[in-house]
């Protein structure tokens, strides 16, 4: 199992790492100290993500599955809502991609908007929407209508919010549904959907909860802006990282990250201990396996985040800065497009998704077609997010508003299953490499252009990537629907 995880992670991290090494020897000479830290960071990310994913499989996901099965046995709506609220919060608090984004927000705002505040606010939003989303499953309320109502609220709060908060809110929606949150939420959705006696409806309803959770993250940040209006004028100088030496930054990050992750994983651990005593009554072997899984999750997260913070992201930022100051604009956009394609092709969760779509369409929509559509779509999304930075006056909502309008129009034209899968897949597309390297690359470019504002333009890339599957997969749904209709008429 660990070898399988290692191969998955290697396929995720290696393409971008090789691209950076090629850049170093061709068009972008990277300082030796930066380069060594990048290589150490990449190795730590590979080790950390491998251990983390193994820990999630044997520790975190089984907790979600057990909770999901207890929902079925309870047969009480208020228990469904309460479990959704509680678990939605504690699992989002521990999501690594969210911690990376929140750390970048804290850095760029020079600690005016703190990391912990953002993590908690996003997690509250996720918790509320997961709870409502589970009630939607129980009552079989149509997903497209639920999402439409939710995004009307997002539109209203977005109209009242500052541009910076809009960017962070939509970035948070892609970050909070990562490798830890998604399997857990899917397990809860399966548990809640099994309360539905209609088996076909239950299959459709098991999708969509991840997309609903993402919307909760957006609402959490936008509501925060109503109560908190910080004076965000000063921005840091990203041309210097302030990190000296090769090993020093890693040693500095270790205790800080370890304490953060310990606090983040504590709630889910305590909930499991209490639930096991009161309700689960699992045997000693199962309990020890889950504790070991939680420990591996902790260990993997520490390695992953230290690698990201101490070495990996700095080079992404440096490449963005270098190209912004010395490169042709077409080269900047092309590199962004290339990074987008590489990210999707290398993301293991995307391959799981493509298999899933091929299965549910009985082979009508081929895995290769989905992969090509997504990779080109995400490549264009990352390229457009860079164009947004370089063109004065262009803002994130200029892309998101028409994008989601198209998404909602399509949601009334395609089978419900495609709506759920499409909205669930935003977090799948915006995986660890988007939250780390591509985000840093965009921030580097935003720092290098005089017309750009790091606060307004340095965020939004994750949001663009997360929106792509909403449109792309539903377009495939239209193709599937018309193909199936033609075949039926020919019979």
Coordinates of C-alpha atoms in Angstrom, one line a residue:
X1 CA 0.0 0.0 0.0
X2 CA 2.8 2.4 0.9
X3 CA 4.6 1.7 -2.4
X4 CA 1.4 2.5 -4.3
X5 CA 1.0 5.8 -2.4
X6 CA 4.7 6.6 -3.0
X7 CA 4.2 6.1 -6.8
X8 CA 1.1 8.4 -6.8
X9 CA 2.9 11.2 -4.9
X10 CA 6.1 10.8 -7.0
X11 CA 3.9 11.3 -10.2
X12 CA 2.4 14.4 -8.6
X13 CA 5.6 16.2 -7.5
X14 CA 8.2 15.0 -10.1
X15 CA 6.9 16.7 -13.2
X16 CA 7.0 20.3 -11.7
X17 CA 10.3 19.5 -10.0
X18 CA 11.9 18.3 -13.3
X19 CA 10.5 21.5 -15.0
X20 CA 12.1 23.7 -12.4
X21 CA 15.5 21.9 -12.9
X22 CA 15.2 22.3 -16.7
X23 CA 14.4 26.1 -16.2
X24 CA 17.4 26.4 -14.0
X25 CA 19.8 25.1 -16.7
X26 CA 18.1 27.1 -19.5
X27 CA 16.1 30.3 -19.1
X28 CA 15.8 30.9 -15.3
X29 CA 19.1 30.6 -13.4
X30 CA 18.1 29.9 -9.8
X31 CA 20.4 30.7 -6.9
X32 CA 22.2 27.5 -5.6
X33 CA 20.9 28.0 -2.0
X34 CA 17.3 28.3 -3.3
X35 CA 17.8 25.3 -5.6
X36 CA 19.1 23.0 -2.8
X37 CA 16.2 24.1 -0.5
X38 CA 13.8 23.4 -3.3
X39 CA 15.2 19.8 -3.8
X40 CA 15.1 19.1 -0.1
X41 CA 11.6 20.6 0.1
X42 CA 10.4 18.4 -2.9
X43 CA 11.9 15.3 -1.2
X44 CA 10.1 16.2 2.1
X45 CA 6.9 16.7 0.2
X46 CA 7.1 13.3 -1.5
X47 CA 7.9 11.6 1.9
X48 CA 5.3 13.6 3.8
X49 CA 2.4 13.2 1.3
X50 CA 3.1 9.5 1.1
X51 CA 2.9 9.0 4.8
X52 CA 0.0 11.4 5.1
X53 CA -2.1 9.6 2.4
X54 CA -1.4 6.3 4.1
X55 CA -2.5 7.7 7.4
X56 CA -5.7 9.1 6.0
X57 CA -6.5 5.7 4.5
X58 CA -6.0 3.7 7.7
X59 CA -6.9 6.3 10.3
X60 CA -9.1 9.3 9.1
X61 CA -11.3 7.8 6.4
X62 CA -12.4 4.8 8.6
X63 CA -13.6 7.3 11.3
X64 CA -15.7 9.0 8.6
X65 CA -17.1 5.7 7.4
X66 CA -17.9 4.6 10.9
X67 CA -19.6 7.9 11.6
X68 CA -21.5 7.6 8.3
X69 CA -22.8 4.1 9.2
X70 CA -23.9 5.4 12.6
X71 CA -25.9 8.0 10.8
X72 CA -27.8 5.2 9.0
X73 CA -28.5 3.4 12.3
X74 CA -29.6 6.5 14.1
X75 CA -32.4 7.3 11.5
X76 CA -32.8 10.7 13.2
X77 CA -32.5 13.9 11.2
X78 CA -31.1 16.0 14.0
X79 CA -28.3 13.5 14.5
X80 CA -27.4 13.8 10.8
X81 CA -27.3 17.6 11.1
X82 CA -25.3 17.6 14.3
X83 CA -22.7 15.1 13.1
X84 CA -22.4 17.1 9.8
X85 CA -21.8 20.3 11.8
X86 CA -19.3 18.8 14.2
X87 CA -17.3 16.7 11.7
X88 CA -17.3 19.3 9.0
X89 CA -15.5 21.7 11.3
X90 CA -12.9 19.4 12.8
X91 CA -11.9 17.8 9.5
X92 CA -11.6 21.2 7.7
X93 CA -9.4 22.6 10.5
X94 CA -6.8 19.8 9.7
X95 CA -6.8 20.2 5.9
X96 CA -3.2 20.9 4.8
X97 CA -4.0 22.9 1.6
X98 CA -6.1 25.3 3.7
X99 CA -3.2 25.8 6.1
X100 CA -0.9 26.6 3.1
X101 CA -3.4 29.2 1.8
X102 CA -4.0 30.7 5.2
X103 CA -0.2 31.0 5.8
X104 CA 0.2 32.9 2.5
X105 CA -2.7 35.2 3.4
X106 CA -1.1 36.0 6.7
X107 CA 2.3 36.6 5.0
X108 CA 0.9 38.9 2.3
X109 CA -1.2 40.9 4.7
X110 CA 1.8 41.1 7.1
X111 CA -0.2 39.2 9.8
X112 CA -3.1 41.7 9.8
X113 CA -5.3 38.8 8.7
X114 CA -4.1 35.9 10.9
X115 CA -3.7 32.3 9.7
X116 CA -5.7 30.8 12.5
X117 CA -8.6 33.2 12.1
X118 CA -8.9 32.3 8.4
X119 CA -8.7 28.5 9.1
X120 CA -11.4 28.7 11.8
X121 CA -13.8 30.9 9.7
X122 CA -13.5 28.7 6.6
X123 CA -14.0 25.6 8.8
X124 CA -17.2 27.1 10.3
X125 CA -18.5 27.8 6.8
X126 CA -17.7 24.3 5.8
X127 CA -19.4 22.8 8.9
X128 CA -22.6 24.7 8.4
X129 CA -22.9 23.8 4.7
X130 CA -21.9 20.1 5.3
X131 CA -24.7 19.9 7.9
X132 CA -27.2 21.5 5.5
X133 CA -25.9 19.4 2.6
X134 CA -26.5 16.2 4.6
X135 CA -30.1 17.3 5.3
X136 CA -30.4 17.9 1.5
X137 CA -29.4 14.2 0.9
X138 CA -31.9 12.9 3.5
X139 CA -34.8 15.0 2.0
X140 CA -33.7 14.4 -1.6
X141 CA -33.7 18.2 -2.3
X142 CA -32.3 18.7 -5.9
X143 CA -28.6 19.5 -5.9
X144 CA -28.7 22.1 -8.7
X145 CA -31.4 24.1 -6.8
X146 CA -29.5 23.8 -3.5
X147 CA -26.3 25.1 -5.1
X148 CA -28.2 27.8 -7.0
X149 CA -29.7 29.2 -3.7
X150 CA -26.3 28.9 -2.0
X151 CA -24.5 30.8 -4.8
X152 CA -27.2 33.5 -4.7
X153 CA -26.1 34.1 -1.1
X154 CA -22.5 34.1 -2.3
X155 CA -23.3 36.6 -5.0
X156 CA -25.0 39.0 -2.4
X157 CA -22.2 38.7 0.1
X158 CA -19.6 39.0 -2.7
X159 CA -21.2 42.2 -3.9
X160 CA -20.7 43.6 -0.4
X161 CA -17.1 42.3 0.0
X162 CA -13.7 43.8 -0.9
X163 CA -11.9 42.4 -3.9
X164 CA -9.2 40.8 -1.8
X165 CA -11.7 38.9 0.3
X166 CA -13.4 37.6 -2.8
X167 CA -10.1 36.2 -4.1
X168 CA -9.3 34.5 -0.8
X169 CA -12.8 33.2 -0.4
X170 CA -12.8 31.4 -3.8
X171 CA -9.2 30.2 -3.2
X172 CA -10.3 28.8 0.1
X173 CA -13.1 26.8 -1.6
X174 CA -10.5 25.0 -3.6
X175 CA -8.1 24.6 -0.7
X176 CA -10.4 23.3 1.9
X177 CA -11.5 20.3 -0.1
X178 CA -8.2 18.4 -0.2
X179 CA -6.7 15.0 0.4
X180 CA -7.9 14.9 4.1
X181 CA -11.4 16.4 3.7
X182 CA -12.7 14.8 0.5
X183 CA -12.6 11.1 1.5
X184 CA -14.1 11.9 4.9
X185 CA -16.9 14.0 3.4
X186 CA -17.6 11.4 0.8
X187 CA -17.9 8.8 3.5
X188 CA -20.4 11.0 5.4
X189 CA -22.4 11.5 2.1
X190 CA -22.6 7.8 1.5
X191 CA -23.9 7.3 5.1
X192 CA -26.5 10.0 4.7
X193 CA -27.6 8.8 1.2
X194 CA -28.2 5.3 2.4
X195 CA -31.1 6.7 4.5
X196 CA -32.8 7.3 1.1
X197 CA -34.8 4.2 0.2
X198 CA -34.6 4.9 -3.6
X199 CA -31.3 3.3 -4.6
X200 CA -30.9 5.3 -7.9
X201 CA -31.5 8.5 -6.0
X202 CA -29.1 7.4 -3.3
X203 CA -26.3 7.0 -5.9
X204 CA -26.9 10.5 -7.3
X205 CA -27.2 12.0 -3.8
X206 CA -23.8 10.6 -2.7
X207 CA -22.2 13.2 -5.0
X208 CA -22.4 16.9 -4.4
X209 CA -21.5 17.2 -0.7
X210 CA -17.9 18.2 -1.4
X211 CA -19.1 20.9 -3.8
X212 CA -21.5 22.2 -1.1
X213 CA -18.6 22.2 1.5
X214 CA -16.5 24.3 -0.9
X215 CA -19.4 26.8 -1.1
X216 CA -19.3 26.9 2.7
X217 CA -15.7 28.0 2.6
X218 CA -16.6 30.9 0.3
X219 CA -19.4 32.1 2.5
X220 CA -17.3 31.8 5.7
X221 CA -14.7 34.3 4.3
X222 CA -17.2 36.7 2.8
X223 CA -19.2 36.8 6.0
X224 CA -15.9 37.5 7.9
X225 CA -15.4 40.6 5.7
X226 CA -18.8 42.0 6.9
X227 CA -17.5 42.0 10.5
X228 CA -13.7 42.6 9.8
X229 CA -12.5 45.4 7.5
X230 CA -8.8 45.4 8.0
X231 CA -6.6 48.2 6.6
X232 CA -4.6 46.3 4.0
X233 CA -2.3 48.8 2.5
X234 CA 1.2 47.5 3.2
X235 CA 2.5 44.5 1.4
X236 CA 5.7 42.5 2.0
X237 CA 8.7 42.5 -0.4
X238 CA 8.6 39.0 -1.8
X239 CA 11.9 39.4 -3.7
X240 CA 13.7 38.4 -0.6
X241 CA 12.5 35.4 1.5
X242 CA 14.3 36.4 4.6
X243 CA 15.5 32.8 4.9
X244 CA 19.3 32.3 5.3
X245 CA 21.1 29.0 4.9
X246 CA 20.0 25.7 3.6
X247 CA 19.0 23.6 6.6
X248 CA 18.2 26.5 9.0
X249 CA 14.7 27.3 7.5
X250 CA 13.7 23.7 7.8
X251 CA 14.8 23.5 11.5
X252 CA 12.9 26.7 12.2
X253 CA 9.7 25.5 10.6
X254 CA 9.6 22.0 12.3
X255 CA 8.4 23.0 15.8
X256 CA 6.0 25.7 14.5
X257 CA 4.3 23.3 12.1
X258 CA 4.3 20.3 14.5
X259 CA 2.4 22.4 17.1
X260 CA -0.1 23.7 14.5
X261 CA -0.8 20.2 13.2
X262 CA -1.0 18.7 16.7
X263 CA -3.7 21.3 17.6
X264 CA -5.5 20.7 14.2
X265 CA -5.7 16.9 14.6
X266 CA -6.6 17.0 18.3
X267 CA -10.4 17.6 17.8
X268 CA -11.0 14.7 15.5
X269 CA -8.9 12.4 17.7
X270 CA -10.9 13.4 20.9
X271 CA -14.2 12.9 19.0
X272 CA -13.1 9.4 18.0
X273 CA -12.0 8.5 21.5
X274 CA -15.4 9.7 23.0
X275 CA -17.5 8.1 20.2
X276 CA -15.6 4.8 20.5
X277 CA -16.3 4.7 24.2
X278 CA -20.0 5.6 23.9
X279 CA -21.1 4.2 20.6
X280 CA -18.6 2.4 18.3
X281 CA -17.1 -0.1 20.8
X282 CA -14.4 -1.2 18.3
X283 CA -12.0 -3.9 19.2
X284 CA -8.5 -3.2 20.3
X285 CA -6.8 -4.1 17.0
X286 CA -9.1 -1.7 15.0
X287 CA -8.6 1.1 17.5
X288 CA -4.8 0.7 17.5
X289 CA -4.9 0.8 13.7
X290 CA -6.9 4.0 13.7
X291 CA -4.6 5.7 16.3
X292 CA -1.6 4.6 14.2
X293 CA -3.3 6.1 11.1
X294 CA -3.8 9.4 13.0
X295 CA -0.1 9.4 14.0
X296 CA 1.0 8.8 10.4
X297 CA -1.3 11.7 9.3
X298 CA 0.4 14.0 11.8
X299 CA 3.9 12.9 10.8
X300 CA 3.1 13.2 7.1
X301 CA 1.5 16.6 7.4
X302 CA 4.5 17.9 9.4
X303 CA 7.0 16.7 6.7
X304 CA 4.8 18.0 3.9
X305 CA 4.2 21.5 5.3
X306 CA 7.8 22.0 6.4
X307 CA 8.9 21.0 2.9
X308 CA 6.4 23.5 1.4
X309 CA 7.2 26.4 3.7
X310 CA 11.0 26.1 3.9
X311 CA 11.9 25.4 0.3
X312 CA 9.4 24.5 -2.3
X313 CA 7.2 27.6 -2.5
X314 CA 10.2 30.0 -2.5
X315 CA 11.3 28.8 -5.9
X316 CA 7.8 29.0 -7.4
X317 CA 7.7 32.7 -6.2
X318 CA 11.3 33.3 -7.5
X319 CA 10.4 31.9 -11.0
X320 CA 7.4 34.2 -11.1
X321 CA 9.4 37.2 -10.1
X322 CA 12.2 36.4 -12.5
X323 CA 9.9 36.0 -15.5
X324 CA 7.9 39.0 -14.5
X325 CA 11.0 41.2 -14.4
X326 CA 12.9 39.7 -17.3
X327 CA 10.6 37.6 -19.4
X328 CA 8.3 38.1 -22.4
X329 CA 4.6 38.2 -21.4
X330 CA 3.8 35.3 -23.8
X331 CA 6.5 33.2 -22.0
X332 CA 4.9 34.0 -18.7
X333 CA 1.4 32.9 -19.9
X334 CA 2.9 29.8 -21.6
X335 CA 4.7 28.7 -18.5
X336 CA 1.4 29.2 -16.5
X337 CA -0.5 27.1 -19.1
X338 CA 2.3 24.4 -18.9
X339 CA 2.1 24.3 -15.1
X340 CA -1.7 23.9 -15.2
X341 CA -1.5 21.0 -17.6
X342 CA 1.3 19.3 -15.7
X343 CA -0.6 19.7 -12.4
X344 CA -3.7 18.0 -13.6
X345 CA -1.9 15.2 -15.5
X346 CA 0.1 14.4 -12.4
X347 CA -2.7 14.7 -9.8
X348 CA -3.7 11.2 -8.6
X349 CA -7.2 12.2 -7.4
X350 CA -7.9 13.3 -11.0
X351 CA -7.2 9.8 -12.3
X352 CA -9.6 8.4 -9.7
X353 CA -12.2 10.9 -10.9
X354 CA -11.8 10.0 -14.6
X355 CA -12.2 6.3 -13.8
X356 CA -15.4 7.2 -11.8
X357 CA -16.9 9.1 -14.7
X358 CA -16.1 6.3 -17.2
X359 CA -17.8 3.9 -14.8
X360 CA -21.0 5.9 -14.2
X361 CA -21.5 6.6 -17.9
X362 CA -20.9 2.9 -18.7
X363 CA -17.9 3.8 -20.9
X364 CA -19.7 6.5 -23.0
X365 CA -17.4 9.2 -21.7
X366 CA -13.8 7.9 -21.9
X367 CA -11.2 8.4 -19.3
X368 CA -8.8 9.9 -21.8
X369 CA -11.5 12.4 -23.0
X370 CA -12.1 13.6 -19.4
X371 CA -8.4 13.9 -18.7
X372 CA -7.7 15.9 -21.9
X373 CA -10.7 18.2 -21.2
X374 CA -9.6 18.8 -17.6
X375 CA -5.9 19.3 -18.4
X376 CA -6.5 21.8 -21.2
X377 CA -9.2 23.5 -19.1
X378 CA -6.9 23.9 -16.1
X379 CA -4.0 25.0 -18.3
X380 CA -6.2 27.8 -19.7
X381 CA -7.5 28.7 -16.1
X382 CA -3.9 29.1 -14.8
X383 CA -2.9 31.1 -17.9
X384 CA -6.0 33.4 -17.5
X385 CA -5.2 34.0 -13.8
X386 CA -1.8 35.2 -14.9
X387 CA -3.3 37.4 -17.7
X388 CA -5.6 38.9 -15.0
X389 CA -2.4 39.9 -13.0
X390 CA -0.8 41.5 -16.1
X391 CA -3.8 43.4 -17.4
X392 CA -4.6 46.5 -15.3
X393 CA -8.2 46.7 -14.1
X394 CA -9.0 43.1 -14.7
X395 CA -10.4 41.4 -11.6
X396 CA -11.2 37.8 -10.5
X397 CA -15.0 38.2 -10.6
X398 CA -14.7 39.1 -14.4
X399 CA -14.0 35.4 -14.8
X400 CA -15.8 33.8 -11.9
X401 CA -19.2 35.4 -12.5
X402 CA -19.7 34.3 -16.1
X403 CA -18.0 31.0 -15.4
X404 CA -20.4 30.1 -12.6
X405 CA -23.4 31.4 -14.6
X406 CA -22.5 29.0 -17.4
X407 CA -22.0 26.3 -14.7
X408 CA -25.5 26.8 -13.3
X409 CA -27.2 27.0 -16.8
X410 CA -25.5 23.6 -17.6
X411 CA -26.7 22.1 -14.3
X412 CA -30.3 22.3 -15.6
X413 CA -29.3 20.7 -18.9
X414 CA -27.3 17.6 -17.7
X415 CA -28.1 14.5 -15.7
X416 CA -28.0 15.1 -11.9
X417 CA -25.1 12.8 -11.4
X418 CA -22.9 15.0 -13.6
X419 CA -23.9 18.1 -11.5
X420 CA -22.7 16.4 -8.3
X421 CA -19.5 15.1 -9.8
X422 CA -18.7 18.5 -11.5
X423 CA -19.1 20.6 -8.3
X424 CA -17.3 17.9 -6.2
X425 CA -14.3 18.0 -8.6
X426 CA -13.2 21.6 -7.9
X427 CA -11.2 20.5 -4.9
X428 CA -9.9 17.5 -6.9
X429 CA -8.4 19.7 -9.6
X430 CA -6.9 22.2 -7.1
X431 CA -4.6 19.7 -5.4
X432 CA -1.3 20.2 -3.4
X433 CA 0.7 21.5 -6.4
X434 CA -1.9 24.2 -7.1
X435 CA -2.0 25.3 -3.5
X436 CA 1.8 25.4 -3.3
X437 CA 3.9 26.0 -6.5
X438 CA 1.3 27.6 -8.8
X439 CA 0.0 29.9 -6.1
X440 CA 3.6 31.0 -5.4
X441 CA 4.3 31.5 -9.1
X442 CA 1.3 33.8 -9.4
X443 CA 2.4 35.8 -6.3
X444 CA 5.9 36.2 -7.8
X445 CA 4.4 37.6 -11.0
X446 CA 2.0 39.9 -9.1
X447 CA 5.1 41.3 -7.2
X448 CA 7.0 42.0 -10.3
X449 CA 4.4 44.1 -12.2
X450 CA 4.0 47.7 -11.2
X451 CA 0.4 47.8 -12.4
X452 CA -0.4 44.7 -10.2
X453 CA -1.4 44.7 -6.5
X454 CA -0.1 41.7 -4.6
X455 CA -3.1 41.7 -2.3
X456 CA -5.7 41.8 -5.1
X457 CA -3.8 39.9 -7.8
X458 CA -1.6 37.5 -5.8
X459 CA -4.7 35.3 -5.1
X460 CA -7.4 33.8 -7.3
X461 CA -5.4 31.1 -9.1
X462 CA -6.8 28.2 -7.0
X463 CA -10.3 29.7 -7.6
X464 CA -9.8 29.6 -11.3
X465 CA -8.6 26.0 -11.3
X466 CA -11.4 25.0 -9.0
X467 CA -14.0 26.5 -11.4
X468 CA -12.7 24.6 -14.4
X469 CA -14.3 21.1 -13.7
X470 CA -17.7 22.8 -12.9
X471 CA -17.9 23.8 -16.6
X472 CA -15.7 21.1 -18.3
X473 CA -17.4 18.0 -16.7
X474 CA -20.9 19.3 -17.3
X475 CA -20.1 20.0 -20.9
X476 CA -19.1 16.3 -21.1
X477 CA -22.4 15.6 -19.4
X478 CA -24.2 17.4 -22.3
X479 CA -22.1 15.2 -24.8
X480 CA -23.0 12.0 -22.8
X481 CA -26.7 13.0 -22.7
X482 CA -26.9 13.7 -26.5
X483 CA -24.9 10.5 -27.4
X484 CA -27.1 8.4 -25.1
X485 CA -30.3 9.9 -26.7
X486 CA -29.0 9.2 -30.2
X487 CA -28.3 5.6 -29.3
X488 CA -31.7 5.2 -27.8
X489 CA -33.4 6.6 -30.9
X490 CA -31.4 4.2 -33.1
X491 CA -32.6 1.1 -31.1

